[in-house]
CSV table of C-alpha atoms in Angstrom, one decimal:
chain,number,residue,atom,x,y,z
B,1,ASN,CA,-40.3,-45.1,-8.2
B,2,ALA,CA,-41.1,-41.6,-6.8
B,3,GLY,CA,-41.1,-42.7,-3.1
B,4,VAL,CA,-43.0,-40.5,-0.6
B,5,THR,CA,-44.2,-37.3,-2.2
B,6,GLN,CA,-45.4,-34.3,-0.2
B,7,THR,CA,-47.1,-31.2,-1.4
B,8,PRO,CA,-46.7,-28.3,-1.0
B,9,LYS,CA,-43.2,-27.8,0.0
B,10,PHE,CA,-43.7,-24.5,1.3
B,11,HIS,CA,-46.9,-22.6,2.4
B,12,ILE,CA,-47.9,-19.6,4.4
B,13,LEU,CA,-51.3,-19.7,6.1
B,14,LYS,CA,-53.1,-17.0,8.1
B,15,ILE,CA,-54.5,-17.7,11.5
B,16,GLY,CA,-57.8,-19.4,11.6
B,17,GLN,CA,-57.4,-20.7,8.0
B,18,SER,CA,-57.6,-24.4,7.0
B,19,MET,CA,-55.4,-26.4,4.7
B,20,THR,CA,-54.4,-29.9,3.7
B,21,LEU,CA,-50.9,-31.2,3.4
B,22,GLN,CA,-50.8,-34.0,0.8
B,23,CYS,CA,-48.7,-37.2,1.0
B,24,THR,CA,-48.7,-40.1,-1.5
B,25,GLN,CA,-46.5,-43.0,-1.7
B,26,ASP,CA,-46.1,-45.6,-4.6
B,27,MET,CA,-44.2,-48.4,-2.8
B,28,ASN,CA,-47.3,-50.2,-1.7
B,29,HIS,CA,-46.5,-49.5,2.0
B,30,ASN,CA,-49.4,-50.0,4.5
B,31,TYR,CA,-47.8,-48.0,7.4
B,32,MET,CA,-47.9,-44.2,7.0
B,33,TYR,CA,-46.9,-41.4,9.3
B,34,TRP,CA,-47.0,-37.7,9.9
B,35,TYR,CA,-44.3,-36.0,11.9
B,36,ARG,CA,-43.6,-32.4,12.7
B,37,GLN,CA,-40.2,-31.0,13.4
B,38,ASP,CA,-39.8,-27.7,15.2
B,39,PRO,CA,-36.7,-25.7,15.1
B,40,GLY,CA,-33.8,-27.4,17.0
B,41,MET,CA,-36.0,-30.3,18.0
B,42,GLY,CA,-36.5,-33.9,16.8
B,43,LEU,CA,-39.6,-35.1,15.0
B,44,LYS,CA,-42.7,-35.8,17.0
B,45,LEU,CA,-45.5,-38.1,15.7
B,46,ILE,CA,-48.9,-36.4,15.0
B,47,TYR,CA,-50.9,-39.3,13.5
B,48,TYR,CA,-50.2,-42.7,11.9
B,49,SER,CA,-52.0,-45.3,9.9
B,50,VAL,CA,-51.5,-49.1,9.6
B,51,GLY,CA,-53.7,-49.4,6.5
B,52,ALA,CA,-56.6,-48.0,4.6
B,53,GLY,CA,-59.4,-47.0,6.8
B,54,ILE,CA,-57.3,-47.1,10.0
B,55,THR,CA,-55.7,-44.2,11.7
B,56,ASP,CA,-54.5,-43.4,15.2
B,57,LYS,CA,-53.2,-40.5,17.2
B,58,GLY,CA,-49.4,-40.0,18.0
B,59,GLU,CA,-47.9,-37.8,20.5
B,60,VAL,CA,-49.1,-34.5,19.3
B,61,PRO,CA,-52.5,-34.8,17.4
B,62,ASN,CA,-54.4,-31.7,18.6
B,63,GLY,CA,-55.2,-29.4,15.8
B,64,TYR,CA,-54.8,-32.0,13.2
B,65,ASN,CA,-56.9,-34.6,11.4
B,66,VAL,CA,-56.1,-37.3,9.0
B,67,SER,CA,-57.8,-39.8,6.7
B,68,ARG,CA,-56.7,-42.8,4.8
B,69,SER,CA,-59.0,-43.9,2.1
B,70,THR,CA,-56.4,-45.6,0.0
B,71,THR,CA,-53.1,-47.3,0.6
B,72,GLU,CA,-51.3,-44.6,-1.4
B,73,ASP,CA,-52.7,-41.3,0.2
B,74,PHE,CA,-52.5,-40.0,3.8
B,75,PRO,CA,-53.4,-36.2,3.8
B,76,LEU,CA,-53.0,-34.1,7.0
B,77,ARG,CA,-55.6,-31.4,7.5
B,78,LEU,CA,-55.1,-28.4,9.7
B,79,GLU,CA,-58.6,-27.0,10.5
B,80,LEU,CA,-58.0,-23.7,12.4
B,81,ALA,CA,-54.4,-22.8,11.9
B,82,ALA,CA,-52.5,-21.4,15.0
B,83,PRO,CA,-49.1,-19.9,15.1
B,84,SER,CA,-48.0,-23.0,17.2
B,85,GLN,CA,-48.5,-25.1,14.1
B,86,THR,CA,-45.6,-23.2,12.2
B,87,SER,CA,-43.3,-26.3,11.6
B,88,VAL,CA,-41.7,-28.6,9.1
B,89,TYR,CA,-44.0,-31.5,8.5
B,90,PHE,CA,-42.7,-34.9,7.3
B,91,CYS,CA,-44.7,-37.7,5.9
B,92,ALA,CA,-43.1,-41.2,6.0
B,93,SER,CA,-44.1,-44.8,5.1
B,94,CYS,CA,-42.9,-48.3,5.6
B,95,PHE,CA,-44.0,-52.0,4.9
B,96,GLN,CA,-45.3,-54.2,7.6
B,97,GLY,CA,-43.2,-57.3,7.9
B,98,LEU,CA,-40.2,-55.5,6.6
B,99,ASP,CA,-38.7,-55.7,10.0
B,100,THR,CA,-35.9,-53.4,9.3
B,101,GLY,CA,-37.9,-50.7,10.8
B,102,GLU,CA,-36.8,-48.3,8.1
B,103,LEU,CA,-39.0,-45.5,7.3
B,104,PHE,CA,-39.0,-43.7,4.1
B,105,PHE,CA,-39.5,-40.1,4.3
B,106,GLY,CA,-40.8,-37.3,2.1
B,107,GLU,CA,-38.9,-34.0,1.6
B,108,GLY,CA,-40.9,-32.2,4.0
B,109,SER,CA,-43.4,-29.3,3.9
B,110,ARG,CA,-42.5,-26.0,5.6
B,111,LEU,CA,-45.8,-24.4,7.0
B,112,THR,CA,-45.7,-20.8,8.4
B,113,VAL,CA,-48.9,-19.5,10.2
B,114,LEU,CA,-49.1,-15.7,10.6
Y,1,ALA,CA,-43.2,-44.2,27.2
Y,2,GLN,CA,-39.7,-44.1,25.6
Y,3,THR,CA,-37.4,-41.2,25.7
Y,4,VAL,CA,-34.3,-40.4,23.6
Y,5,THR,CA,-31.6,-38.0,24.8
Y,6,GLN,CA,-28.9,-36.4,22.7
Y,7,SER,CA,-26.8,-34.3,25.0
Y,8,GLN,CA,-24.6,-32.7,22.3
Y,9,PRO,CA,-26.5,-30.0,20.4
Y,10,GLU,CA,-23.4,-29.2,18.1
Y,11,MET,CA,-20.2,-30.8,17.3
Y,12,SER,CA,-17.4,-30.2,14.8
Y,13,VAL,CA,-14.6,-32.4,13.4
Y,14,GLN,CA,-11.9,-31.9,11.1
Y,15,GLU,CA,-12.1,-33.6,7.6
Y,16,ALA,CA,-10.6,-37.1,7.7
Y,17,GLU,CA,-10.8,-37.3,11.6
Y,18,THR,CA,-13.1,-39.5,13.7
Y,19,VAL,CA,-16.1,-38.2,15.7
Y,20,THR,CA,-18.5,-39.9,18.0
Y,21,LEU,CA,-22.0,-38.7,18.7
Y,22,SER,CA,-23.8,-39.8,21.8
Y,23,CYS,CA,-27.2,-41.1,22.4
Y,24,THR,CA,-29.0,-42.4,25.5
Y,25,TYR,CA,-32.5,-43.9,25.8
Y,26,ASP,CA,-34.9,-44.9,28.4
Y,27,THR,CA,-37.4,-47.8,27.9
Y,28,SER,CA,-39.0,-50.7,29.8
Y,29,GLU,CA,-39.3,-52.7,26.5
Y,30,SER,CA,-37.1,-55.7,25.8
Y,31,ASN,CA,-37.4,-55.9,22.2
Y,32,TYR,CA,-36.6,-52.9,20.1
Y,33,TYR,CA,-34.5,-51.2,17.4
Y,34,LEU,CA,-32.2,-48.3,17.5
Y,35,PHE,CA,-31.4,-45.9,14.5
Y,36,TRP,CA,-29.4,-43.1,13.4
Y,37,TYR,CA,-30.9,-40.8,10.8
Y,38,LYS,CA,-29.1,-38.1,8.9
Y,39,GLN,CA,-30.7,-34.8,7.9
Y,40,PRO,CA,-28.6,-32.7,5.5
Y,41,PRO,CA,-29.6,-29.0,4.6
Y,42,SER,CA,-31.9,-30.5,2.1
Y,43,ARG,CA,-34.2,-31.7,4.9
Y,44,GLN,CA,-34.4,-35.2,3.5
Y,45,MET,CA,-34.2,-37.8,6.3
Y,46,ILE,CA,-31.7,-40.5,5.4
Y,47,LEU,CA,-31.1,-43.7,7.5
Y,48,VAL,CA,-27.6,-44.1,8.5
Y,49,ILE,CA,-27.5,-47.2,10.4
Y,50,ARG,CA,-29.8,-49.4,12.6
Y,51,GLN,CA,-29.3,-51.9,15.5
Y,52,GLU,CA,-31.4,-54.6,16.8
Y,53,ALA,CA,-31.5,-54.7,20.5
Y,54,TYR,CA,-31.3,-58.6,20.4
Y,55,LYS,CA,-27.9,-58.6,18.6
Y,56,GLN,CA,-24.9,-58.3,20.7
Y,57,GLN,CA,-22.6,-57.3,17.7
Y,58,ASN,CA,-22.5,-53.7,16.9
Y,59,ALA,CA,-23.7,-52.5,13.6
Y,60,THR,CA,-21.3,-51.1,10.9
Y,61,GLU,CA,-22.0,-49.4,7.6
Y,62,ASN,CA,-18.8,-48.4,5.8
Y,63,ARG,CA,-17.4,-45.5,7.8
Y,64,PHE,CA,-20.4,-45.5,10.3
Y,65,SER,CA,-20.3,-47.7,13.2
Y,66,VAL,CA,-22.2,-47.9,16.5
Y,67,ASN,CA,-21.3,-48.7,20.2
Y,68,PHE,CA,-24.5,-50.2,21.6
Y,69,GLN,CA,-24.4,-50.8,25.4
Y,70,LYS,CA,-27.8,-52.3,26.2
Y,71,ALA,CA,-27.4,-52.3,29.9
Y,72,ALA,CA,-26.3,-48.7,30.0
Y,73,LYS,CA,-29.0,-47.9,27.4
Y,74,SER,CA,-26.4,-46.1,25.3
Y,75,PHE,CA,-26.2,-46.0,21.5
Y,76,SER,CA,-23.4,-43.9,20.2
Y,77,LEU,CA,-22.4,-43.2,16.4
Y,78,LYS,CA,-18.9,-43.1,15.4
Y,79,ILE,CA,-18.0,-41.6,12.0
Y,80,SER,CA,-14.6,-42.5,10.8
Y,81,ASP,CA,-12.7,-40.5,8.0
Y,82,SER,CA,-15.2,-37.7,8.2
Y,83,GLN,CA,-16.1,-36.0,4.9
Y,84,LEU,CA,-17.6,-32.6,4.1
Y,85,GLY,CA,-20.7,-34.4,3.0
Y,86,ASP,CA,-21.2,-35.7,6.4
Y,87,THR,CA,-22.2,-32.3,7.6
Y,88,ALA,CA,-25.8,-32.6,8.7
Y,89,MET,CA,-28.1,-32.9,11.8
Y,90,TYR,CA,-28.0,-36.4,13.2
Y,91,PHE,CA,-30.9,-37.9,15.1
Y,92,CYS,CA,-31.0,-40.9,17.2
Y,93,ALA,CA,-34.3,-42.8,17.2
Y,94,PHE,CA,-36.0,-45.8,19.1
Y,95,MET,CA,-38.7,-48.0,18.0
Y,96,ALA,CA,-40.2,-50.8,20.0
Y,97,SER,CA,-41.0,-54.0,18.3
Y,98,GLY,CA,-44.7,-54.3,17.5
Y,99,SER,CA,-45.4,-50.6,18.1
Y,100,ALA,CA,-46.8,-49.9,14.6
Y,101,ARG,CA,-43.2,-48.7,13.7
Y,102,GLN,CA,-43.5,-45.6,15.7
Y,103,LEU,CA,-40.2,-43.9,16.0
Y,104,THR,CA,-39.3,-41.7,19.1
Y,105,PHE,CA,-36.6,-39.2,18.1
Y,106,GLY,CA,-33.9,-37.4,20.2
Y,107,SER,CA,-33.4,-33.6,19.6
Y,108,GLY,CA,-30.5,-34.1,17.2
Y,109,THR,CA,-26.8,-33.1,17.0
Y,110,GLN,CA,-25.7,-30.7,14.4
Y,111,LEU,CA,-22.4,-32.1,13.1
Y,112,THR,CA,-20.1,-29.7,11.0
Y,113,VAL,CA,-17.1,-31.1,9.2
Y,114,LEU,CA,-14.4,-28.5,8.7
Y,115,PRO,CA,-12.0,-28.5,5.8
């Protein structure tokens, strides 16, 4: 199993450009999440999804959009990139009913907006 | 809303020694889980240990153990026989039961194990 796979791992974006961070998992998890991690800080929740077709905002959703058309995929879209979105982005997933609460994380995507 | 506070931005310990990382949290929830995650330089987030709030017994995983003080809302991590591979950023995290598994993270403690 590949687990949680994120692409790209690194990307440089110009102010005002748009891009999509891809996330896919092969564990049949129904819960998926996007977090961002700023330097010296913990992870903050951007968006999450409890199943295909269902998404909801987290703590810091402004400037981002998500969709969940399949169980496996949960892409994160930045529409008009701003320097404040320079961060490391983590996708994570877990299985409802697996009440350990353990999230499985991808390796992160480092995004720089210049 | 929950908050998680890690008051030690950086710590160091000699190899083979014991170190304790502190974490406090604030919540009005009665049922919840607490976690310690490790993030080595590779950036991969790795679950170290978890604690269910309804369990009085402190969780242990090999060299890692916690001191869970529910009334004080304290959740410290003790690493025994520290190894060079323990060098990493450690995050304390909180999850309320039934919260769609949303984790609230502390700001992290950078632990360096010295040879």
